[in-house]
CSV table of C-alpha atoms in Angstrom, one decimal:
chain,number,residue,atom,x,y,z
A,25,MET,CA,-27.0,-5.1,6.7
A,26,ARG,CA,-26.0,-5.2,3.5
A,27,ARG,CA,-22.0,-4.2,3.7
A,28,VAL,CA,-20.1,-1.8,1.9
A,29,ARG,CA,-17.0,-3.4,0.2
A,30,TYR,CA,-14.3,-1.7,-1.6
A,31,SER,CA,-12.5,-4.6,-3.3
A,32,VAL,CA,-9.6,-3.9,-5.0
A,33,ALA,CA,-6.8,-4.7,-6.6
A,34,MET,CA,-3.4,-2.9,-5.6
A,35,SER,CA,0.0,-2.5,-6.2
A,36,LEU,CA,2.2,-2.7,-2.8
A,37,ASP,CA,2.7,1.3,-2.6
A,38,GLY,CA,-1.1,2.0,-2.6
A,39,PHE,CA,-1.9,2.4,-6.5
A,40,ILE,CA,-5.5,1.0,-8.1
A,41,ALA,CA,-4.7,2.6,-11.7
A,42,GLY,CA,-1.8,4.0,-13.4
A,43,PRO,CA,-1.3,7.4,-14.3
A,44,GLN,CA,-4.0,7.2,-16.8
A,45,GLY,CA,-6.2,4.4,-15.5
A,46,GLU,CA,-3.6,1.7,-17.1
A,47,TYR,CA,-4.7,-1.7,-15.2
A,48,ASP,CA,-2.4,-4.0,-17.7
A,49,TRP,CA,-0.2,-4.4,-14.5
A,50,ILE,CA,-2.7,-6.6,-12.9
A,51,PRO,CA,-1.7,-10.6,-13.9
A,52,MET,CA,-4.6,-13.0,-14.3
A,53,ASP,CA,-4.4,-15.1,-12.2
A,54,PRO,CA,-6.3,-18.6,-12.6
A,55,ASP,CA,-6.3,-19.3,-9.0
A,56,ILE,CA,-8.8,-16.7,-7.8
A,57,ASN,CA,-12.1,-17.6,-8.1
A,58,PHE,CA,-13.6,-14.3,-9.4
A,59,ALA,CA,-17.0,-16.5,-9.9
A,60,ALA,CA,-17.1,-17.3,-6.0
A,61,LEU,CA,-16.4,-13.2,-5.4
A,62,PHE,CA,-19.0,-12.1,-7.5
A,63,LYS,CA,-21.7,-14.4,-6.0
A,64,ASP,CA,-21.6,-12.0,-3.0
A,65,PHE,CA,-23.0,-8.9,-4.3
A,66,ASP,CA,-25.6,-7.9,-6.5
A,67,THR,CA,-24.7,-3.6,-7.0
A,68,VAL,CA,-21.6,-2.0,-7.9
A,69,LEU,CA,-20.7,1.7,-6.5
A,70,MET,CA,-19.0,3.7,-8.9
A,71,GLY,CA,-17.2,7.4,-9.3
A,72,ARG,CA,-17.4,9.1,-12.3
A,73,LYS,CA,-13.9,8.6,-13.2
A,74,SER,CA,-14.3,4.7,-12.7
A,75,TYR,CA,-17.7,4.8,-14.4
A,76,GLU,CA,-15.9,6.6,-17.6
A,77,ALA,CA,-13.0,4.1,-17.3
A,78,ALA,CA,-16.0,1.3,-17.6
A,79,GLN,CA,-17.7,2.5,-20.1
A,80,GLN,CA,-14.2,2.7,-22.5
A,81,HIS,CA,-14.0,-0.7,-22.0
A,82,GLY,CA,-16.9,-1.5,-22.3
A,83,GLU,CA,-18.0,-2.8,-19.0
A,84,GLY,CA,-20.3,0.5,-18.2
A,85,SER,CA,-22.6,-2.3,-16.4
A,86,MET,CA,-22.2,-5.8,-15.4
A,87,PRO,CA,-24.5,-8.8,-15.7
A,88,GLY,CA,-26.9,-9.0,-12.9
A,89,MET,CA,-25.5,-6.3,-11.4
A,90,ALA,CA,-27.0,-3.1,-10.3
A,91,ALA,CA,-24.9,-0.3,-10.8
A,92,TYR,CA,-24.9,3.4,-9.2
A,93,VAL,CA,-23.0,6.2,-10.2
A,94,PHE,CA,-21.9,9.3,-8.3
A,95,SER,CA,-21.2,12.4,-9.4
A,96,ARG,CA,-22.4,15.9,-9.5
A,97,THR,CA,-21.6,16.9,-13.1
A,98,LEU,CA,-23.0,13.5,-15.7
A,99,ARG,CA,-26.1,13.9,-16.7
A,100,LEU,CA,-28.8,11.2,-16.4
A,101,GLU,CA,-28.4,10.6,-20.3
A,102,ASP,CA,-24.7,10.0,-19.7
A,103,CYS,CA,-25.5,6.7,-17.6
A,104,PRO,CA,-27.9,4.7,-19.6
A,105,ASP,CA,-27.3,1.7,-17.8
A,106,ALA,CA,-26.4,2.6,-14.5
A,107,THR,CA,-28.7,5.0,-11.8
A,108,LEU,CA,-27.2,8.2,-11.0
A,109,SER,CA,-26.8,10.2,-8.0
A,110,ALA,CA,-25.0,13.5,-6.5
A,111,ASP,CA,-25.6,12.2,-2.9
A,112,PRO,CA,-23.7,9.6,-1.6
A,113,ALA,CA,-24.5,9.7,2.2
A,114,SER,CA,-28.2,8.9,1.6
A,115,THR,CA,-28.1,7.1,-1.8
A,116,VAL,CA,-26.2,4.3,0.1
A,117,LYS,CA,-27.0,4.2,3.6
A,118,ALA,CA,-30.7,3.7,2.1
A,119,LEU,CA,-29.5,0.9,-0.5
A,120,LYS,CA,-27.7,-0.4,3.1
A,121,GLN,CA,-31.3,-0.7,4.4
A,122,ALA,CA,-33.0,-2.6,1.7
A,123,PRO,CA,-33.1,-5.7,1.3
A,124,GLY,CA,-30.5,-7.3,-1.3
A,125,LYS,CA,-26.4,-8.8,-1.3
A,126,ASP,CA,-23.7,-6.8,-0.2
A,127,LEU,CA,-22.7,-3.9,-2.0
A,128,TRP,CA,-19.3,-3.5,-4.7
A,129,LEU,CA,-17.5,-0.4,-4.1
A,130,PHE,CA,-15.7,-0.8,-7.1
A,131,GLY,CA,-13.9,2.2,-7.6
A,132,GLY,CA,-12.3,4.5,-7.6
A,133,GLY,CA,-10.4,6.0,-4.3
A,134,ASP,CA,-12.6,9.1,-4.2
A,135,LEU,CA,-15.3,7.3,-3.6
A,136,PHE,CA,-14.0,5.0,-1.4
A,137,GLY,CA,-12.6,8.2,0.9
A,138,SER,CA,-16.4,10.2,0.8
A,139,LEU,CA,-17.8,6.8,1.6
A,140,LEU,CA,-15.0,6.0,4.4
A,141,GLY,CA,-14.9,9.5,5.9
A,142,LEU,CA,-18.6,9.2,6.0
A,143,GLY,CA,-18.7,5.8,8.0
A,144,LEU,CA,-20.6,4.1,5.6
A,145,VAL,CA,-17.8,1.1,4.6
A,146,ASP,CA,-18.0,-1.5,6.1
A,147,ALA,CA,-14.8,-3.9,4.4
A,148,VAL,CA,-11.4,-3.0,2.7
A,149,GLU,CA,-10.4,-5.8,0.7
A,150,VAL,CA,-6.9,-5.7,-1.7
A,151,ALA,CA,-5.6,-7.7,-4.0
A,152,VAL,CA,-1.6,-6.8,-3.0
A,153,ILE,CA,-0.2,-7.2,-6.9
A,154,PRO,CA,3.5,-7.8,-6.5
A,155,MET,CA,4.7,-4.5,-8.2
A,156,LEU,CA,5.8,-1.0,-7.3
A,157,LEU,CA,3.4,1.7,-9.6
A,158,GLY,CA,5.3,4.8,-9.2
A,159,GLY,CA,2.1,6.7,-9.1
A,160,GLY,CA,-1.0,6.4,-10.5
A,161,ILE,CA,-4.6,6.6,-8.8
A,162,PRO,CA,-4.3,5.9,-5.3
A,163,MET,CA,-6.9,3.6,-3.1
A,164,LEU,CA,-6.9,6.5,-1.2
A,165,PRO,CA,-6.5,10.0,-1.9
A,166,ALA,CA,-4.9,12.5,1.0
A,167,PRO,CA,-6.3,14.4,2.7
A,168,ALA,CA,-8.8,11.1,3.9
A,169,THR,CA,-10.2,10.2,7.5
A,170,ARG,CA,-7.5,8.0,9.7
A,171,ALA,CA,-9.6,4.5,10.0
A,172,ARG,CA,-8.2,1.7,11.9
A,173,LEU,CA,-8.8,-2.2,10.5
A,174,GLN,CA,-9.1,-5.4,11.3
A,175,LEU,CA,-7.7,-8.0,9.5
A,176,THR,CA,-10.1,-10.9,8.8
A,177,ARG,CA,-8.9,-13.6,6.0
A,178,HIS,CA,-5.4,-13.6,4.0
A,179,ARG,CA,-4.7,-16.2,1.5
A,180,HIS,CA,-1.4,-15.8,-1.0
A,181,TYR,CA,-1.4,-17.1,-4.8
A,182,GLU,CA,1.1,-19.5,-6.0
A,183,LYS,CA,1.5,-18.3,-9.5
A,184,THR,CA,1.4,-15.0,-9.2
A,185,GLY,CA,2.0,-13.6,-5.5
A,186,ILE,CA,-0.8,-11.6,-5.4
A,187,VAL,CA,-1.6,-11.3,-1.8
A,188,PHE,CA,-5.7,-11.2,-0.9
A,189,LEU,CA,-5.7,-9.1,2.3
A,190,GLU,CA,-9.2,-8.7,3.7
A,191,TYR,CA,-10.4,-6.5,6.4
A,192,ALA,CA,-13.3,-5.1,8.5
A,193,VAL,CA,-13.1,-1.3,9.0
A,194,ALA,CA,-13.0,-0.9,12.6
A,195,SER,CA,-15.9,1.3,14.1
B,25,MET,CA,27.2,-9.6,-2.4
B,26,ARG,CA,25.4,-7.5,0.1
B,27,ARG,CA,21.7,-6.8,-0.8
B,28,VAL,CA,19.8,-3.4,0.3
B,29,ARG,CA,16.6,-4.5,1.5
B,30,TYR,CA,13.8,-1.3,1.6
B,31,SER,CA,12.6,-2.9,5.6
B,32,VAL,CA,9.9,-0.5,6.4
B,33,ALA,CA,6.6,-0.6,8.3
B,34,MET,CA,3.1,0.8,6.3
B,35,SER,CA,0.3,1.5,6.3
B,36,LEU,CA,-3.2,-0.2,3.8
B,37,ASP,CA,-2.7,3.0,2.1
B,38,GLY,CA,1.1,3.3,1.6
B,39,PHE,CA,2.2,5.3,4.1
B,40,ILE,CA,5.2,4.9,6.2
B,41,ALA,CA,4.9,8.0,9.4
B,42,GLY,CA,2.1,10.0,9.2
B,43,PRO,CA,1.8,13.8,7.8
B,44,GLN,CA,4.0,15.2,11.0
B,45,GLY,CA,6.0,11.2,10.9
B,46,GLU,CA,4.2,10.0,13.4
B,47,TYR,CA,4.5,6.5,14.0
B,48,ASP,CA,2.1,6.4,16.8
B,49,TRP,CA,0.3,4.2,14.8
B,50,ILE,CA,2.5,1.2,14.3
B,51,PRO,CA,1.7,-1.4,16.8
B,52,MET,CA,4.6,-3.4,18.3
B,53,ASP,CA,3.6,-6.8,17.9
B,54,PRO,CA,5.5,-9.5,20.3
B,55,ASP,CA,5.6,-12.1,17.8
B,56,ILE,CA,7.3,-10.3,15.8
B,57,ASN,CA,11.1,-10.8,16.3
B,58,PHE,CA,13.0,-7.5,15.5
B,59,ALA,CA,16.3,-9.6,16.9
B,60,ALA,CA,16.1,-11.8,14.9
B,61,LEU,CA,15.5,-9.1,12.0
B,62,PHE,CA,18.3,-6.7,13.1
B,63,LYS,CA,21.2,-9.3,13.1
B,64,ASP,CA,21.1,-9.7,9.3
B,65,PHE,CA,22.5,-6.1,9.5
B,66,ASP,CA,25.3,-4.4,10.2
B,67,THR,CA,24.7,-1.5,8.8
B,68,VAL,CA,21.7,1.4,8.0
B,69,LEU,CA,21.3,3.6,5.3
B,70,MET,CA,18.8,6.9,5.7
B,71,GLY,CA,17.6,10.2,4.2
B,72,ARG,CA,18.6,13.4,5.7
B,73,LYS,CA,14.3,13.5,6.6
B,74,SER,CA,14.6,9.8,8.6
B,75,TYR,CA,18.2,11.0,10.2
B,76,GLU,CA,16.7,13.7,11.5
B,77,ALA,CA,13.4,12.0,13.1
B,78,ALA,CA,15.7,9.2,14.6
B,79,GLN,CA,18.1,11.6,15.9
B,80,GLN,CA,14.4,14.0,17.5
B,81,HIS,CA,13.8,10.5,19.1
B,82,GLY,CA,17.8,9.5,20.2
B,83,GLU,CA,18.0,7.2,18.0
B,84,GLY,CA,20.7,8.8,16.0
B,85,SER,CA,22.9,5.7,15.5
B,86,MET,CA,21.7,1.9,16.6
B,87,PRO,CA,24.1,-0.1,18.8
B,88,GLY,CA,26.1,-1.9,16.6
B,89,MET,CA,25.2,-0.9,13.1
B,90,ALA,CA,27.3,1.6,10.6
B,91,ALA,CA,25.2,4.5,9.8
B,92,TYR,CA,25.1,6.0,6.2
B,93,VAL,CA,23.2,9.7,6.3
B,94,PHE,CA,22.3,10.9,2.5
B,95,SER,CA,22.2,14.0,1.7
B,96,ARG,CA,23.3,17.5,0.0
B,97,THR,CA,22.5,20.2,2.5
B,98,LEU,CA,23.7,18.6,6.0
B,99,ARG,CA,26.9,19.1,7.1
B,100,LEU,CA,29.8,16.7,8.6
B,101,GLU,CA,29.2,18.5,12.0
B,102,ASP,CA,25.6,17.5,12.1
B,103,CYS,CA,26.1,13.8,11.7
B,104,PRO,CA,28.4,13.4,14.9
B,105,ASP,CA,27.7,9.5,15.0
B,106,ALA,CA,27.6,8.6,11.0
B,107,THR,CA,28.5,8.5,7.5
B,108,LEU,CA,28.0,11.8,5.7
B,109,SER,CA,27.4,11.2,1.5
B,110,ALA,CA,26.0,13.4,-0.9
B,111,ASP,CA,26.1,10.0,-3.7
B,112,PRO,CA,24.4,7.4,-2.9
B,113,ALA,CA,24.8,5.8,-6.2
B,114,SER,CA,28.7,5.6,-5.7
B,115,THR,CA,28.2,5.3,-1.7
B,116,VAL,CA,25.9,2.4,-2.1
B,117,LYS,CA,27.4,0.3,-5.1
B,118,ALA,CA,30.7,0.4,-3.0
B,119,LEU,CA,28.6,-0.7,-0.1
B,120,LYS,CA,27.5,-3.2,-1.6
B,121,GLN,CA,31.0,-4.7,-2.9
B,122,ALA,CA,32.6,-4.1,0.7
B,123,PRO,CA,32.3,-7.6,2.9
B,124,GLY,CA,29.8,-7.6,5.1
B,125,LYS,CA,25.9,-8.4,6.6
B,126,ASP,CA,22.8,-6.4,4.5
B,127,LEU,CA,22.1,-3.1,4.2
B,128,TRP,CA,19.0,-1.7,5.7
B,129,LEU,CA,17.3,1.3,3.8
B,130,PHE,CA,16.0,2.2,6.9
B,131,GLY,CA,13.5,5.6,5.1
B,132,GLY,CA,12.4,7.2,4.1
B,133,GLY,CA,10.5,7.1,0.5
B,134,ASP,CA,12.7,9.5,-1.1
B,135,LEU,CA,15.8,7.2,-0.8
B,136,PHE,CA,14.3,4.7,-1.6
B,137,GLY,CA,12.6,5.9,-5.1
B,138,SER,CA,16.2,6.7,-6.0
B,139,LEU,CA,18.1,3.8,-5.4
B,140,LEU,CA,15.2,1.9,-7.0
B,141,GLY,CA,15.9,4.1,-9.9
B,142,LEU,CA,19.2,3.1,-9.6
B,143,GLY,CA,18.7,-0.7,-10.0
B,144,LEU,CA,20.2,-0.2,-6.3
B,145,VAL,CA,17.8,-2.5,-4.1
B,146,ASP,CA,17.5,-6.1,-4.2
B,147,ALA,CA,14.4,-6.7,-1.7
B,148,VAL,CA,11.5,-5.0,-0.4
B,149,GLU,CA,10.1,-6.0,3.0
B,150,VAL,CA,6.6,-4.8,3.8
B,151,ALA,CA,5.1,-5.0,7.7
B,152,VAL,CA,1.9,-4.2,6.3
B,153,ILE,CA,-0.1,-2.4,9.5
B,154,PRO,CA,-3.8,-2.9,9.2
B,155,MET,CA,-4.8,0.9,9.4
B,156,LEU,CA,-5.4,3.5,6.6
B,157,LEU,CA,-3.4,6.8,7.2
B,158,GLY,CA,-5.0,8.7,4.8
B,159,GLY,CA,-2.2,10.8,4.6
B,160,GLY,CA,1.9,11.4,4.9
B,161,ILE,CA,4.9,10.2,4.5
B,162,PRO,CA,4.5,8.0,1.4
B,163,MET,CA,6.2,4.5,0.7
B,164,LEU,CA,7.5,5.1,-2.5
B,165,PRO,CA,7.0,9.4,-3.4
B,166,ALA,CA,5.7,9.6,-7.2
B,167,PRO,CA,7.1,9.9,-9.7
B,168,ALA,CA,9.3,6.5,-9.8
B,169,THR,CA,10.1,3.6,-11.8
B,170,ARG,CA,8.0,0.8,-12.1
B,171,ALA,CA,9.4,-2.3,-10.7
B,172,ARG,CA,8.7,-5.9,-10.3
B,173,LEU,CA,8.7,-7.7,-7.6
B,174,GLN,CA,8.4,-11.0,-6.6
B,175,LEU,CA,7.4,-13.0,-3.5
B,176,THR,CA,9.4,-14.4,-1.6
B,177,ARG,CA,7.8,-14.8,1.8
B,178,HIS,CA,4.4,-13.7,3.2
B,179,ARG,CA,3.4,-14.0,7.2
B,180,HIS,CA,0.2,-12.5,9.2
B,181,TYR,CA,0.8,-11.9,12.7
B,182,GLU,CA,-2.5,-13.2,14.8
B,183,LYS,CA,-2.3,-10.6,17.5
B,184,THR,CA,-1.7,-7.3,15.8
B,185,GLY,CA,-3.3,-8.5,12.0
B,186,ILE,CA,0.0,-7.3,10.8
B,187,VAL,CA,0.9,-8.7,7.7
B,188,PHE,CA,4.7,-9.2,6.8
B,189,LEU,CA,5.5,-9.0,3.0
B,190,GLU,CA,9.4,-9.9,2.1
B,191,TYR,CA,9.6,-9.3,-2.1
B,192,ALA,CA,12.8,-9.3,-4.2
B,193,VAL,CA,12.6,-6.7,-6.7
B,194,ALA,CA,12.8,-8.4,-10.4
B,195,SER,CA,15.7,-7.9,-12.6
């Protein structure tokens, strides 16, 4: 079955973006093989805020990836390049059962919190950036369900000091 | 010079304790050599809340360690086994210049935030517990100073999936 994988870059203090959505603090590490990472996925799942931020950066869609945006307030005409859903539970359940590659839970924390509470997240993959942000968008906004994880892989990148940690969500 | 080292166990989502100060979610890993870690230190620095929590657990002081508690509200008689200071800046500056082993910034997040803002923290050492807490006491309460870190050491513990990350605070 397709897995839902929350794959994000995070500051050591647990933020995936700065207070204004900034991600200027995330260094590009030449040794991280993004192509290999992207190859695992054919679908991106996003909350409204992440979609709007991506649109502002001209990244509303990713080549070769279907995009699903979850929101109760967006209108269809706001999302010309994505599928819009107000019901993460049933949409994500259906996507998991359809054939295809893994589903990339791209952001943000609110959608992660909802899907985690519904037991629909299979993996949490975090690139820990050597930075304390001191505020911003949390990787998992409180209050949220407690969840045990199981470390499945870890790797350290010399040039930037990024540590990549992969976990399965324990059921 | 003695270093101030913020050495804590943290959930992947950035909490050092649960909402009620719980740390029942931190597994004991038989491969972590606490004796070797403790040997580096002769002094513990604590905020009021951490001191009170430690007292409740009968751990107000640690054998062989001098304890400093920072608070504007505690009275001397509340801290029979510790030195009390309302001025972290001058007390920690003086401690760093005195001879001795490293200073263990034991908790909590508030004191870390203050000392980080004053440029008085040298190292951040985090045992990342494979757990999402979904709320609790943040390792660094927002808003706080942004700080760049430099990864100095990392280790992975098989039995529990704990990942130990050591950083120097970049100046």
